Coordinates of N, CA, C and O in Angstrom, one line a residue:
M1 N 54.8 -42.7 93.6 CA 55.2 -43.5 92.5 C 54.5 -43.1 91.2 O 53.2 -43.0 91.2
D2 N 55.2 -42.8 90.2 CA 54.6 -42.4 88.9 C 54.6 -43.6 87.9 O 55.7 -44.0 87.5
L3 N 53.4 -44.2 87.7 CA 53.3 -45.3 86.7 C 53.2 -44.6 85.4 O 52.2 -43.9 85.1
V4 N 54.1 -44.9 84.5 CA 54.0 -44.4 83.1 C 53.5 -45.6 82.3 O 54.2 -46.6 82.2
T5 N 52.4 -45.4 81.7 CA 51.8 -46.5 80.8 C 51.5 -45.9 79.5 O 51.6 -44.7 79.3
G6 N 51.1 -46.7 78.6 CA 50.7 -46.3 77.2 C 51.7 -46.7 76.2 O 51.4 -46.5 75.0
E7 N 52.7 -47.3 76.6 CA 53.7 -47.9 75.6 C 53.2 -49.3 75.2 O 52.2 -49.8 75.8
P8 N 53.8 -50.0 74.3 CA 53.4 -51.4 74.1 C 53.4 -52.1 75.4 O 54.2 -51.9 76.3
L9 N 52.5 -53.1 75.5 CA 52.3 -53.8 76.8 C 53.6 -54.4 77.3 O 53.9 -54.3 78.5
A10 N 54.5 -54.9 76.5 CA 55.7 -55.5 76.9 C 56.6 -54.4 77.6 O 57.3 -54.7 78.6
L11 N 56.6 -53.2 77.0 CA 57.4 -52.1 77.6 C 56.8 -51.7 78.9 O 57.5 -51.3 79.9
D12 N 55.4 -51.6 78.9 CA 54.8 -51.2 80.2 C 55.1 -52.2 81.3 O 55.3 -51.8 82.4
L13 N 55.3 -53.5 80.9 CA 55.7 -54.5 81.9 C 57.1 -54.2 82.4 O 57.4 -54.2 83.6
L14 N 58.0 -54.0 81.5 CA 59.4 -53.6 81.9 C 59.5 -52.4 82.7 O 60.3 -52.3 83.6
N15 N 58.6 -51.4 82.4 CA 58.6 -50.2 83.1 C 58.0 -50.3 84.5 O 57.9 -49.2 85.2
T16 N 57.6 -51.5 84.9 CA 57.1 -51.6 86.3 C 58.2 -51.6 87.3 O 58.0 -51.5 88.5
L17 N 59.4 -51.8 86.8 CA 60.6 -51.8 87.7 C 61.5 -50.6 87.5 O 62.0 -50.4 86.4
T18 N 61.7 -49.8 88.5 CA 62.6 -48.7 88.5 C 63.6 -48.9 89.6 O 63.6 -49.8 90.3
D19 N 64.5 -47.9 89.7 CA 65.5 -47.9 90.8 C 64.8 -47.7 92.1 O 65.4 -48.0 93.2
E20 N 63.6 -47.1 92.1 CA 63.0 -46.7 93.3 C 61.9 -47.6 93.8 O 61.5 -47.7 94.9
Y21 N 61.2 -48.3 92.9 CA 60.1 -49.2 93.2 C 59.9 -50.3 92.2 O 60.4 -50.2 91.1
D22 N 59.1 -51.3 92.6 CA 58.6 -52.3 91.8 C 57.1 -52.3 91.8 O 56.5 -52.6 92.9
A23 N 56.5 -51.8 90.8 CA 55.0 -51.7 90.7 C 54.3 -53.1 90.9 O 53.1 -53.1 91.3
L24 N 55.1 -54.2 90.7 CA 54.4 -55.5 90.9 C 54.3 -55.8 92.4 O 53.6 -56.7 92.8
D25 N 54.9 -55.0 93.3 CA 54.7 -55.2 94.7 C 53.2 -55.0 95.1 O 52.7 -55.6 96.0
D26 N 52.6 -54.0 94.4 CA 51.2 -53.8 94.5 C 50.7 -53.8 93.1 O 50.5 -52.7 92.5
V27 N 50.4 -54.9 92.6 CA 50.2 -55.1 91.1 C 48.8 -54.7 90.7 O 48.6 -54.3 89.5
Q28 N 47.8 -54.6 91.6 CA 46.5 -54.3 91.2 C 46.3 -53.0 90.5 O 45.6 -52.9 89.4
P29 N 46.9 -51.9 90.9 CA 46.8 -50.6 90.1 C 47.3 -50.8 88.7 O 46.7 -50.2 87.8
W30 N 48.4 -51.5 88.5 CA 49.0 -51.7 87.2 C 48.1 -52.5 86.3 O 47.8 -52.2 85.2
L31 N 47.5 -53.6 86.9 CA 46.6 -54.4 86.2 C 45.3 -53.6 85.7 O 44.8 -53.7 84.6
E32 N 44.9 -52.7 86.6 CA 43.7 -51.9 86.3 C 44.0 -50.9 85.1 O 43.2 -50.7 84.3
L33 N 45.3 -50.4 85.1 CA 45.7 -49.5 84.0 C 45.8 -50.2 82.7 O 45.6 -49.6 81.6
Q34 N 46.0 -51.5 82.8 CA 46.2 -52.3 81.6 C 44.8 -53.1 81.2 O 44.8 -53.9 80.3
A35 N 43.7 -52.7 81.8 CA 42.5 -53.4 81.7 C 42.0 -53.6 80.2 O 41.5 -54.6 79.8
G36 N 42.3 -52.6 79.4 CA 41.9 -52.7 78.0 C 42.7 -53.7 77.1 O 42.4 -54.1 76.1
R37 N 43.9 -54.0 77.7 CA 44.9 -54.8 76.9 C 45.1 -56.2 77.5 O 45.8 -57.0 76.9
L38 N 44.7 -56.3 78.8 CA 45.1 -57.5 79.5 C 43.9 -58.0 80.3 O 43.2 -57.2 81.0
T39 N 43.7 -59.3 80.3 CA 42.6 -59.8 81.1 C 43.2 -60.1 82.5 O 44.1 -60.9 82.7
A40 N 42.7 -59.3 83.5 CA 43.3 -59.3 84.8 C 42.7 -60.6 85.5 O 41.6 -61.0 85.3
P41 N 43.5 -61.2 86.3 CA 43.0 -62.4 87.1 C 41.9 -61.9 88.0 O 41.9 -60.8 88.5
S42 N 40.9 -62.8 88.2 CA 39.8 -62.5 89.1 C 40.2 -62.6 90.5 O 39.5 -62.0 91.4
L43 N 41.2 -63.3 90.9 CA 41.7 -63.4 92.2 C 43.0 -62.7 92.4 O 43.7 -62.5 91.4
P44 N 43.3 -62.2 93.6 CA 44.6 -61.6 93.8 C 45.7 -62.6 93.4 O 45.6 -63.8 93.6
L45 N 46.8 -62.0 92.9 CA 47.9 -62.8 92.5 C 48.7 -63.3 93.8 O 48.9 -62.5 94.7
T46 N 49.1 -64.5 93.8 CA 49.8 -65.0 94.9 C 51.3 -64.7 94.8 O 51.7 -64.2 93.7
D47 N 52.1 -64.9 95.8 CA 53.5 -64.6 95.7 C 54.2 -65.5 94.6 O 55.1 -65.0 93.9
T48 N 53.7 -66.7 94.5 CA 54.2 -67.6 93.4 C 53.9 -67.0 92.0 O 54.7 -67.0 91.1
D49 N 52.6 -66.5 91.9 CA 52.2 -65.8 90.6 C 53.1 -64.6 90.3 O 53.6 -64.5 89.2
L50 N 53.3 -63.8 91.3 CA 54.1 -62.6 91.1 C 55.6 -63.0 90.8 O 56.2 -62.3 90.0
A51 N 56.1 -64.0 91.4 CA 57.4 -64.4 91.1 C 57.5 -64.9 89.7 O 58.5 -64.6 89.0
A52 N 56.5 -65.5 89.2 CA 56.5 -66.0 87.8 C 56.4 -64.8 86.8 O 57.1 -64.7 85.8
V53 N 55.6 -63.8 87.2 CA 55.6 -62.5 86.3 C 56.9 -61.8 86.4 O 57.4 -61.3 85.3
R54 N 57.5 -61.7 87.5 CA 58.8 -61.1 87.6 C 59.9 -61.8 86.8 O 60.7 -61.2 86.2
A55 N 59.9 -63.1 86.9 CA 60.8 -63.9 86.1 C 60.6 -63.7 84.6 O 61.6 -63.5 83.9
L56 N 59.4 -63.7 84.2 CA 59.1 -63.4 82.8 C 59.6 -62.0 82.4 O 60.2 -61.8 81.3
R57 N 59.3 -61.0 83.3 CA 59.7 -59.7 83.0 C 61.3 -59.6 82.8 O 61.7 -58.9 81.9
E58 N 62.0 -60.3 83.6 CA 63.5 -60.3 83.4 C 63.9 -61.0 82.1 O 64.9 -60.5 81.5
H59 N 63.2 -62.0 81.7 CA 63.5 -62.6 80.4 C 63.2 -61.6 79.2 O 63.9 -61.5 78.3
V60 N 62.1 -61.0 79.4 CA 61.7 -60.0 78.3 C 62.7 -58.8 78.3 O 63.1 -58.4 77.3
R61 N 63.1 -58.4 79.5 CA 64.1 -57.3 79.6 C 65.4 -57.7 78.9 O 66.0 -57.0 78.1
A62 N 65.8 -58.9 79.2 CA 67.1 -59.4 78.6 C 67.0 -59.5 77.1 O 67.9 -59.1 76.3
A63 N 65.8 -59.9 76.6 CA 65.6 -60.0 75.1 C 65.6 -58.6 74.5 O 66.2 -58.4 73.5
V64 N 64.8 -57.7 75.1 CA 64.8 -56.3 74.6 C 66.1 -55.7 74.6 O 66.5 -55.0 73.7
D65 N 66.9 -55.8 75.7 CA 68.2 -55.2 75.8 C 69.1 -55.8 74.7 O 69.9 -55.0 74.1
A66 N 69.1 -57.1 74.5 CA 69.9 -57.7 73.5 C 69.6 -57.1 72.1 O 70.5 -56.7 71.3
V67 N 68.3 -57.1 71.8 CA 67.9 -56.5 70.5 C 68.3 -55.1 70.3 O 68.8 -54.7 69.3
R68 N 68.2 -54.3 71.4 CA 68.6 -52.9 71.3 C 70.1 -52.7 71.1 O 70.5 -51.7 70.5
Q69 N 70.8 -53.7 71.5 CA 72.3 -53.7 71.3 C 72.7 -54.4 70.0 O 73.9 -54.6 69.8
G70 N 71.7 -54.8 69.2 CA 72.0 -55.4 68.0 C 72.4 -56.9 68.0 O 73.0 -57.4 67.1
R71 N 72.1 -57.5 69.2 CA 72.4 -59.0 69.4 C 71.1 -59.8 69.4 O 70.0 -59.3 69.6
S72 N 71.3 -61.0 69.2 CA 70.1 -62.0 69.3 C 69.9 -62.2 70.8 O 70.9 -62.4 71.6
P73 N 68.7 -62.4 71.2 CA 68.5 -62.7 72.7 C 69.0 -64.1 73.0 O 69.1 -65.0 72.1
A74 N 69.3 -64.3 74.3 CA 69.8 -65.6 74.7 C 68.7 -66.6 74.6 O 67.5 -66.3 74.7
G75 N 69.1 -67.8 74.3 CA 68.2 -68.9 74.1 C 67.2 -69.1 75.3 O 66.1 -69.4 75.2
K76 N 67.8 -68.9 76.6 CA 66.9 -69.1 77.7 C 65.8 -68.1 77.8 O 64.7 -68.4 78.3
S77 N 66.1 -66.9 77.4 CA 65.0 -65.8 77.4 C 64.0 -66.2 76.3 O 62.8 -66.0 76.6
I78 N 64.4 -66.6 75.1 CA 63.5 -66.9 74.1 C 62.6 -68.1 74.5 O 61.4 -68.1 74.4
E79 N 63.2 -69.1 75.1 CA 62.5 -70.3 75.6 C 61.5 -69.9 76.7 O 60.4 -70.4 76.7
A80 N 61.9 -69.0 77.6 CA 61.0 -68.6 78.7 C 59.7 -67.9 78.1 O 58.6 -68.2 78.6
V81 N 59.9 -67.1 77.2 CA 58.8 -66.3 76.5 C 57.9 -67.4 75.8 O 56.7 -67.4 75.9
N82 N 58.6 -68.2 75.0 CA 57.8 -69.2 74.2 C 57.0 -70.2 75.1 O 55.9 -70.5 74.8
Q83 N 57.6 -70.6 76.2 CA 57.0 -71.5 77.1 C 55.8 -70.8 77.7 O 54.7 -71.5 77.9
A84 N 55.8 -69.5 78.1 CA 54.7 -68.8 78.6 C 53.6 -68.7 77.6 O 52.4 -68.9 78.0
V85 N 53.9 -68.5 76.3 CA 52.9 -68.4 75.3 C 52.2 -69.8 75.1 O 51.0 -69.9 75.1
R86 N 53.0 -70.8 75.1 CA 52.4 -72.2 74.9 C 51.6 -72.7 76.1 O 50.7 -73.5 75.9
A87 N 51.8 -72.1 77.3 CA 51.0 -72.6 78.4 C 49.5 -72.2 78.4 O 48.7 -72.9 79.0
A88 N 49.2 -71.2 77.6 CA 47.8 -70.8 77.5 C 47.6 -70.2 76.1 O 47.3 -69.0 76.0
P89 N 47.6 -71.0 75.0 CA 47.5 -70.4 73.7 C 46.1 -69.9 73.5 O 45.1 -70.5 74.0
P90 N 45.9 -68.9 72.7 CA 44.6 -68.3 72.4 C 43.9 -69.2 71.3 O 44.6 -69.8 70.5
Y91 N 42.6 -69.2 71.4 CA 41.8 -69.8 70.3 C 40.5 -69.1 70.2 O 40.1 -68.4 71.1
R92 N 40.0 -69.1 69.0 CA 38.8 -68.4 68.7 C 37.6 -69.3 68.7 O 37.7 -70.4 68.1
I93 N 36.5 -68.9 69.3 CA 35.3 -69.7 69.2 C 34.2 -68.7 68.7 O 34.3 -67.5 68.8
L94 N 33.1 -69.3 68.3 CA 32.0 -68.6 67.8 C 31.0 -68.2 68.9 O 30.6 -69.1 69.7
G95 N 30.8 -67.0 69.1 CA 29.9 -66.5 70.2 C 28.4 -66.6 69.7 O 28.1 -66.8 68.5
A96 N 27.5 -66.4 70.7 CA 26.1 -66.5 70.4 C 25.6 -65.5 69.4 O 24.7 -65.7 68.7
D97 N 26.3 -64.3 69.4 CA 25.9 -63.3 68.5 C 26.7 -63.4 67.1 O 26.7 -62.5 66.3
L98 N 27.3 -64.6 66.9 CA 28.0 -64.9 65.7 C 29.3 -64.1 65.6 O 29.9 -64.0 64.5
G99 N 29.8 -63.5 66.7 CA 31.1 -62.8 66.7 C 32.1 -63.8 67.3 O 31.8 -64.7 68.0
A100 N 33.3 -63.6 66.9 CA 34.4 -64.4 67.4 C 34.8 -64.0 68.8 O 34.9 -62.8 69.1
V101 N 35.0 -65.0 69.7 CA 35.4 -64.7 71.1 C 36.7 -65.4 71.2 O 36.9 -66.6 70.9
I102 N 37.7 -64.7 71.8 CA 39.0 -65.3 72.1 C 39.0 -65.9 73.5 O 38.7 -65.2 74.4
R103 N 39.4 -67.2 73.6 CA 39.5 -67.8 74.9 C 40.9 -68.4 75.0 O 41.7 -68.5 74.0
R104 N 41.2 -68.8 76.2 CA 42.5 -69.4 76.5 C 42.3 -70.5 77.5 O 41.5 -70.4 78.4
D105 N 43.0 -71.6 77.3 CA 43.0 -72.7 78.3 C 44.0 -72.3 79.4 O 44.8 -71.3 79.2
G106 N 44.1 -73.0 80.4 CA 45.1 -72.8 81.5 C 44.5 -72.1 82.7 O 43.4 -71.5 82.6
D107 N 45.3 -72.1 83.8 CA 44.8 -71.3 84.9 C 45.1 -69.8 84.8 O 45.6 -69.4 83.8
E108 N 44.7 -69.1 85.7 CA 44.8 -67.6 85.6 C 46.2 -67.1 85.5 O 46.5 -66.2 84.7
R109 N 47.1 -67.7 86.2 CA 48.5 -67.3 86.1 C 49.0 -67.6 84.7 O 49.7 -66.8 84.1
A110 N 48.7 -68.8 84.1 CA 49.2 -69.2 82.8 C 48.6 -68.2 81.8 O 49.3 -67.8 80.8
R111 N 47.3 -67.8 81.9 CA 46.7 -66.9 81.0 C 47.4 -65.5 81.0 O 47.6 -64.9 80.0
L112 N 47.6 -65.0 82.2 CA 48.3 -63.7 82.4 C 49.7 -63.8 81.8 O 50.1 -62.9 81.0
L113 N 50.5 -64.8 82.1 CA 51.8 -64.9 81.6 C 51.8 -65.0 80.1 O 52.7 -64.4 79.4
A114 N 50.9 -65.8 79.5 CA 50.8 -65.9 78.1 C 50.5 -64.6 77.4 O 51.1 -64.3 76.4
Q115 N 49.6 -63.8 78.0 CA 49.3 -62.5 77.4 C 50.5 -61.6 77.4 O 50.8 -60.9 76.4
L116 N 51.2 -61.6 78.5 CA 52.5 -60.8 78.6 C 53.5 -61.2 77.7 O 54.2 -60.4 77.0
A117 N 53.7 -62.6 77.5 CA 54.7 -63.1 76.6 C 54.3 -62.8 75.2 O 55.2 -62.5 74.4
E118 N 53.1 -62.9 74.8 CA 52.6 -62.6 73.5 C 52.9 -61.1 73.1 O 53.3 -60.8 72.0
A119 N 52.7 -60.3 74.1 CA 53.0 -58.9 73.9 C 54.5 -58.7 73.6 O 54.9 -57.9 72.8
A120 N 55.4 -59.5 74.3 CA 56.8 -59.4 74.0 C 57.1 -59.9 72.6 O 58.0 -59.3 71.9
V121 N 56.5 -61.0 72.2 CA 56.7 -61.5 70.9 C 56.3 -60.5 69.8 O 57.0 -60.2 68.9
E122 N 55.1 -59.8 70.0 CA 54.7 -58.8 69.1 C 55.7 -57.6 69.0 O 56.0 -57.2 68.0
L123 N 56.2 -57.2 70.2 CA 57.1 -56.1 70.2 C 58.4 -56.5 69.5 O 58.9 -55.8 68.7
L124 N 59.0 -57.6 69.9 CA 60.3 -58.1 69.4 C 60.3 -58.4 67.9 O 61.3 -58.4 67.3
T125 N 59.1 -58.8 67.4 CA 59.0 -59.2 66.0 C 58.3 -58.1 65.1 O 58.2 -58.3 63.9
G126 N 57.9 -57.0 65.7 CA 57.2 -56.0 65.0 C 58.0 -54.8 64.5 O 59.3 -54.8 64.8
P127 N 57.4 -53.9 63.8 CA 58.2 -52.8 63.2 C 58.7 -51.8 64.2 O 59.6 -51.0 63.9
D128 N 58.2 -51.8 65.4 CA 58.6 -50.8 66.4 C 59.9 -51.2 67.2 O 60.5 -50.3 67.9
V129 N 60.4 -52.4 67.0 CA 61.5 -52.9 67.8 C 62.7 -52.0 67.6 O 63.5 -51.7 68.5
G130 N 62.9 -51.4 66.4 CA 64.1 -50.6 66.2 C 64.0 -49.2 66.7 O 64.9 -48.4 66.7
R131 N 62.8 -48.8 67.3 CA 62.6 -47.5 67.8 C 62.5 -47.5 69.3 O 62.0 -46.5 69.9
I132 N 62.8 -48.6 70.0 CA 62.8 -48.6 71.4 C 64.0 -47.8 72.0 O 65.1 -48.0 71.6
R133 N 63.7 -46.9 72.8 CA 64.7 -46.0 73.4 C 64.6 -46.1 74.9 O 63.5 -46.3 75.5
A134 N 65.7 -45.8 75.6 CA 65.7 -45.6 77.0 C 65.6 -44.1 77.3 O 66.2 -43.3 76.6
C135 N 64.9 -43.8 78.4 CA 64.7 -42.4 78.8 C 66.0 -41.8 79.1 O 66.9 -42.4 79.8
E136 N 66.2 -40.6 78.7 CA 67.5 -39.8 79.0 C 67.4 -39.1 80.4 O 68.3 -38.4 80.7
G137 N 66.3 -39.2 81.1 CA 66.1 -38.5 82.3 C 67.1 -39.1 83.4 O 67.3 -40.3 83.4
P138 N 67.6 -38.3 84.3 CA 68.5 -38.8 85.3 C 67.8 -39.8 86.2 O 66.7 -39.6 86.6
R139 N 68.5 -40.9 86.4 CA 68.0 -42.0 87.3 C 66.7 -42.6 86.7 O 66.1 -43.3 87.5
C140 N 66.4 -42.5 85.5 CA 65.2 -43.1 84.9 C 65.6 -44.3 84.0 O 66.6 -44.1 83.3
R141 N 65.0 -45.4 84.2 CA 65.3 -46.5 83.4 C 64.1 -47.0 82.5 O 64.1 -48.1 82.0
M142 N 63.1 -46.1 82.3 CA 62.0 -46.4 81.5 C 62.3 -46.6 80.0 O 63.3 -45.9 79.6
L143 N 61.6 -47.4 79.4 CA 61.8 -47.6 77.9 C 60.5 -47.1 77.2 O 59.4 -47.2 77.8
F144 N 60.7 -46.7 76.0 CA 59.5 -46.2 75.2 C 59.8 -46.4 73.7 O 61.0 -46.6 73.3
V145 N 58.8 -46.4 72.9 CA 58.9 -46.5 71.5 C 58.9 -45.0 71.0 O 57.9 -44.3 71.2
A146 N 60.0 -44.6 70.4 CA 60.1 -43.2 69.9 C 59.2 -43.0 68.7 O 59.6 -43.5 67.6
G147 N 58.1 -42.3 68.8 CA 57.3 -42.0 67.7 C 57.9 -40.9 66.8 O 57.5 -40.7 65.7
H148 N 58.8 -40.1 67.4 CA 59.5 -39.0 66.7 C 61.0 -39.2 67.0 O 61.4 -39.5 68.2
P149 N 61.9 -39.0 66.0 CA 63.3 -39.2 66.3 C 63.9 -38.3 67.3 O 65.0 -38.7 67.9
R150 N 63.3 -37.2 67.7 CA 63.9 -36.3 68.7 C 63.3 -36.6 70.1 O 63.7 -36.0 71.1
R151 N 62.4 -37.6 70.2 CA 61.9 -37.9 71.6 C 63.0 -38.4 72.5 O 63.7 -39.3 72.1
R152 N 63.1 -37.9 73.7 CA 64.3 -38.3 74.5 C 63.8 -38.8 75.9 O 64.6 -39.3 76.6
W153 N 62.6 -38.6 76.3 CA 62.1 -38.9 77.6 C 60.9 -39.8 77.6 O 60.1 -39.8 76.7
C154 N 60.8 -40.6 78.7 CA 59.6 -41.5 78.8 C 58.3 -40.7 78.8 O 57.3 -41.1 78.2
S155 N 58.4 -39.5 79.5 CA 57.2 -38.7 79.6 C 57.7 -37.2 79.6 O 58.5 -36.9 80.5
P156 N 57.2 -36.4 78.7 CA 57.6 -35.0 78.7 C 57.2 -34.3 80.1 O 57.9 -33.4 80.5
A157 N 56.1 -34.8 80.6 CA 55.6 -34.2 81.8 C 56.4 -34.6 83.1 O 56.4 -33.9 84.0
L158 N 57.0 -35.7 83.0 CA 57.8 -36.2 84.2 C 59.3 -35.9 84.0 O 59.8 -34.9 84.4
C159 N 59.9 -36.8 83.3 CA 61.4 -36.7 83.1 C 61.7 -35.4 82.3 O 62.7 -34.7 82.6
G160 N 61.0 -35.1 81.2 CA 61.3 -34.0 80.4 C 61.2 -32.7 81.2 O 62.1 -31.8 81.1
N161 N 60.2 -32.6 82.1 CA 60.1 -31.4 82.9 C 61.2 -31.3 83.9 O 61.8 -30.3 84.2
R162 N 61.6 -32.5 84.5 CA 62.7 -32.5 85.5 C 64.0 -32.0 84.9 O 64.7 -31.2 85.5
V163 N 64.3 -32.4 83.6 CA 65.5 -32.0 83.0 C 65.4 -30.5 82.7 O 66.4 -29.8 82.9
R164 N 64.3 -30.0 82.2 CA 64.2 -28.6 81.9 C 64.3 -27.8 83.2 O 65.0 -26.7 83.2
V165 N 63.7 -28.2 84.3 CA 63.8 -27.5 85.5 C 65.3 -27.5 86.0 O 65.8 -26.4 86.5
A166 N 66.0 -28.6 85.9 CA 67.4 -28.7 86.3 C 68.2 -27.8 85.5 O 69.1 -27.1 86.0
R167 N 68.0 -27.7 84.1 CA 68.8 -26.8 83.3 C 68.5 -25.4 83.7 O 69.4 -24.5 83.7
H168 N 67.3 -25.0 83.9 CA 66.9 -23.7 84.3 C 67.6 -23.3 85.6 O 68.2 -22.2 85.8
Y169 N 67.6 -24.2 86.6 CA 68.3 -24.0 87.9 C 69.8 -23.8 87.7 O 70.4 -22.9 88.3
Q170 N 70.4 -24.6 86.8 CA 71.8 -24.5 86.6 C 72.2 -23.1 85.9 O 73.2 -22.5 86.3
R171 N 71.3 -22.7 85.0 CA 71.6 -21.4 84.4 C 71.5 -20.3 85.4 O 72.3 -19.3 85.4
R172 N 70.5 -20.3 86.3 CA 70.3 -19.3 87.3 C 71.4 -19.3 88.3 O 71.9 -18.3 88.7
R173 N 71.8 -20.5 88.7 CA 72.8 -20.7 89.7 C 74.2 -20.3 89.2 O 75.0 -19.8 89.9
G174 N 74.4 -20.6 87.9 CA 75.7 -20.2 87.3 C 75.8 -18.8 86.9 O 76.7 -18.4 86.3
G175 N 74.9 -17.9 87.4 CA 75.0 -16.5 87.1 C 74.3 -16.0 85.9 O 74.3 -14.8 85.6
G176 N 73.7 -16.9 85.2 CA 72.9 -16.5 84.1 C 73.7 -16.0 82.9 O 73.2 -15.2 82.1
S177 N 75.0 -16.3 82.9 CA 75.8 -15.7 81.9 C 75.8 -16.5 80.6 O 76.7 -16.7 80.0
G178 N 74.9 -17.0 80.1 CA 74.9 -17.7 78.8 C 73.7 -17.3 78.1 O 72.8 -16.7 78.6
A179 N 73.6 -17.8 76.9 CA 72.4 -17.6 76.2 C 71.4 -18.5 76.7 O 71.5 -19.7 76.7
G180 N 70.4 -18.1 77.3 CA 69.6 -19.0 78.0 C 68.2 -19.1 77.8 O 67.4 -19.8 78.3

């Protein structure tokens, strides 16, 4: 399983589901990869917790897909995201070193869902929303923010390389009769 991360957190969440696997089945490695952006729960996630994360992921996917198609997201997706944010809103407190510390009320599942939902709000209301692309790799459903208008793949090392190898194979198999 190739976990591609490094996109906005909301897209990294969407990219946990492919045609071949669901990275949330073994969520711990994904949470560890997101450690700098996400406060991981101190306890293992229960099946109920994972079901809530999967449900939020589907609402975020529906909202992102709608926006990519030039439509407004469905009200139920908007409400699901907003409900998750409201369940554990962030607040700032003054730390002992006079620095601001961000805290959240709510249980661990509510805090995790709120962080993921806030990432979706940031993505959907931010400047990068118009640059969200789907990978052009065969059988790949990963999404990414195109930093360059010619970017076509979620990862040049994964899907990009697969496409280049396939083209090379087709040229060789086809007799090499083209400019290649």
